[in-house]
CSV table of C-alpha atoms in Angstrom, one decimal:
chain,number,residue,atom,x,y,z
A,1,MET,CA,0.0,-0.4,-9.3
A,2,GLY,CA,-3.8,0.2,-9.6
A,3,ASN,CA,-3.4,3.9,-8.8
A,4,ARG,CA,-0.8,4.2,-11.5
A,5,LEU,CA,-3.1,2.6,-14.0
A,6,LEU,CA,-5.9,5.0,-13.1
A,7,SER,CA,-3.5,7.9,-13.6
A,8,ILE,CA,-2.5,6.6,-17.0
A,9,LEU,CA,-6.1,5.9,-18.1
A,10,GLY,CA,-7.2,9.4,-17.0
A,11,LEU,CA,-4.4,11.1,-18.8
A,12,LEU,CA,-4.9,9.1,-22.0
A,13,ILE,CA,-8.7,9.9,-22.0
A,14,ALA,CA,-7.9,13.6,-21.5
A,15,LEU,CA,-5.3,13.6,-24.2
A,16,VAL,CA,-7.6,11.8,-26.7
A,17,GLY,CA,-10.3,14.4,-25.9
A,18,ILE,CA,-7.8,17.2,-26.6
A,19,VAL,CA,-6.3,15.6,-29.8
A,20,PHE,CA,-9.7,14.8,-31.3
A,21,GLY,CA,-11.0,18.4,-31.7
A,22,GLY,CA,-11.1,19.4,-28.1
A,23,ASN,CA,-13.9,16.9,-27.0
A,24,LEU,CA,-14.8,18.5,-23.7
A,25,VAL,CA,-16.6,15.4,-22.4
A,26,LEU,CA,-13.5,13.2,-22.8
A,27,VAL,CA,-11.3,15.8,-21.2
A,28,ILE,CA,-13.6,16.1,-18.2
A,29,ILE,CA,-13.9,12.3,-17.8
A,30,GLY,CA,-10.1,12.1,-17.9
A,31,TYR,CA,-9.7,14.8,-15.2
A,32,VAL,CA,-12.3,13.1,-13.1
A,33,ILE,CA,-10.4,9.8,-13.2
A,34,LEU,CA,-7.2,11.7,-12.4
A,35,GLY,CA,-9.0,13.3,-9.4
A,36,LEU,CA,-10.3,9.9,-8.2
A,37,GLU,CA,-6.8,8.5,-8.3
A,38,GLN,CA,-5.5,11.4,-6.2
A,39,MET,CA,-8.3,11.0,-3.7
A,40,ILE,CA,-7.5,7.2,-3.3
A,41,LYS,CA,-3.8,8.0,-2.9
A,42,ASP,CA,-4.4,10.6,-0.3
A,43,LYS,CA,-6.7,8.3,1.7
A,44,GLU,CA,-4.1,5.5,1.6
A,45,GLU,CA,-1.5,7.9,2.9
A,46,SER,CA,-3.6,9.2,5.7
A,47,THR,CA,-4.7,5.7,6.8
A,48,ALA,CA,-1.0,4.6,6.9
A,49,SER,CA,0.1,7.7,8.9
A,50,GLY,CA,-2.8,7.1,11.4
A,51,MET,CA,-1.8,3.5,11.7
A,52,ASP,CA,1.8,4.5,12.3
A,53,GLU,CA,0.7,6.7,15.3
A,54,ILE,CA,-1.2,3.8,16.8
A,55,ILE,CA,1.8,1.5,16.4
A,56,LYS,CA,4.1,4.0,18.1
A,57,GLU,CA,1.6,4.3,21.0
A,58,PHE,CA,1.9,0.6,21.9
A,59,PHE,CA,5.5,-0.3,20.8
A,60,GLU,CA,8.9,1.0,21.7
A,61,ASP,CA,11.9,1.6,19.4
A,62,VAL,CA,9.7,1.4,16.4
A,63,GLN,CA,11.3,1.2,12.9
A,64,PHE,CA,9.2,1.4,9.8
A,65,ASN,CA,10.5,-0.4,6.8
A,66,PRO,CA,13.8,-1.5,8.4
A,67,ASN,CA,16.7,-2.8,6.3
A,68,THR,CA,16.2,-6.3,7.7
A,69,HIS,CA,12.9,-7.9,7.0
A,70,MET,CA,11.2,-10.9,8.7
A,71,LEU,CA,11.8,-14.4,7.6
A,72,ASN,CA,10.3,-15.6,4.4
A,73,VAL,CA,6.8,-16.8,5.3
A,74,SER,CA,7.4,-20.2,3.5
A,75,ASP,CA,10.2,-20.8,6.0
A,76,THR,CA,7.8,-20.6,9.0
A,77,ASN,CA,5.1,-22.9,10.4
A,78,ILE,CA,2.4,-20.3,9.9
A,79,LEU,CA,-0.7,-21.9,8.4
A,80,LEU,CA,-1.9,-19.9,5.5
A,81,PRO,CA,-4.7,-20.5,2.9
A,82,LYS,CA,-3.8,-21.9,-0.5
A,83,HIS,CA,-2.0,-19.3,-2.6
A,84,ASP,CA,0.3,-19.0,-5.6
A,85,TYR,CA,2.2,-15.9,-4.5
A,86,CYS,CA,3.0,-14.2,-1.2
A,87,SER,CA,4.3,-10.7,-0.9
A,88,GLY,CA,4.8,-8.4,2.1
A,89,ASN,CA,5.0,-4.7,2.8
A,90,ARG,CA,4.7,-2.2,5.7
A,91,TYR,CA,7.4,-3.9,7.6
A,92,VAL,CA,7.6,-2.8,11.3
A,93,GLN,CA,10.1,-3.8,14.0
A,94,GLY,CA,10.0,-2.7,17.6
A,95,LYS,CA,9.7,-3.8,21.2
A,96,TYR,CA,6.6,-4.7,23.1
A,97,LYS,CA,7.0,-5.0,26.9
A,98,GLY,CA,10.7,-5.7,26.4
A,99,PHE,CA,10.3,-8.4,23.7
A,100,SER,CA,11.5,-7.8,20.1
A,101,VAL,CA,8.7,-8.0,17.6
A,102,ALA,CA,8.5,-7.7,13.8
A,103,PHE,CA,5.4,-7.8,11.6
A,104,CYS,CA,4.1,-6.8,8.2
A,105,THR,CA,1.2,-6.8,5.9
A,106,ILE,CA,1.1,-10.0,3.9
A,107,LYS,CA,-0.8,-10.3,0.6
A,108,LEU,CA,-1.6,-13.7,-0.7
A,109,THR,CA,-2.7,-14.1,-4.4
A,110,ASP,CA,-4.1,-17.2,-6.0
């Protein structure tokens, strides 16, 4: 979501620069913001792929983002800090030393 906002902001600044008499400073600022957004996106993708390789090294029969997800966190006895909303992503299922395991990244917001 944040990356998308950076893209929109960069594009809007560049367009305003073009529409208002070709203001080169605004156009450059817009393109710099678009470039930063792309760099952030590339870094996130490379970090995720590196993490995928590490997971594959230690787990067998790995499935990334399987159709079935883990239980809802609120249905478990996991102690979590106070939060208003809980979301998960990067779901992984696999086997570790013969045992079925499932885990994901959990984001808590308050």
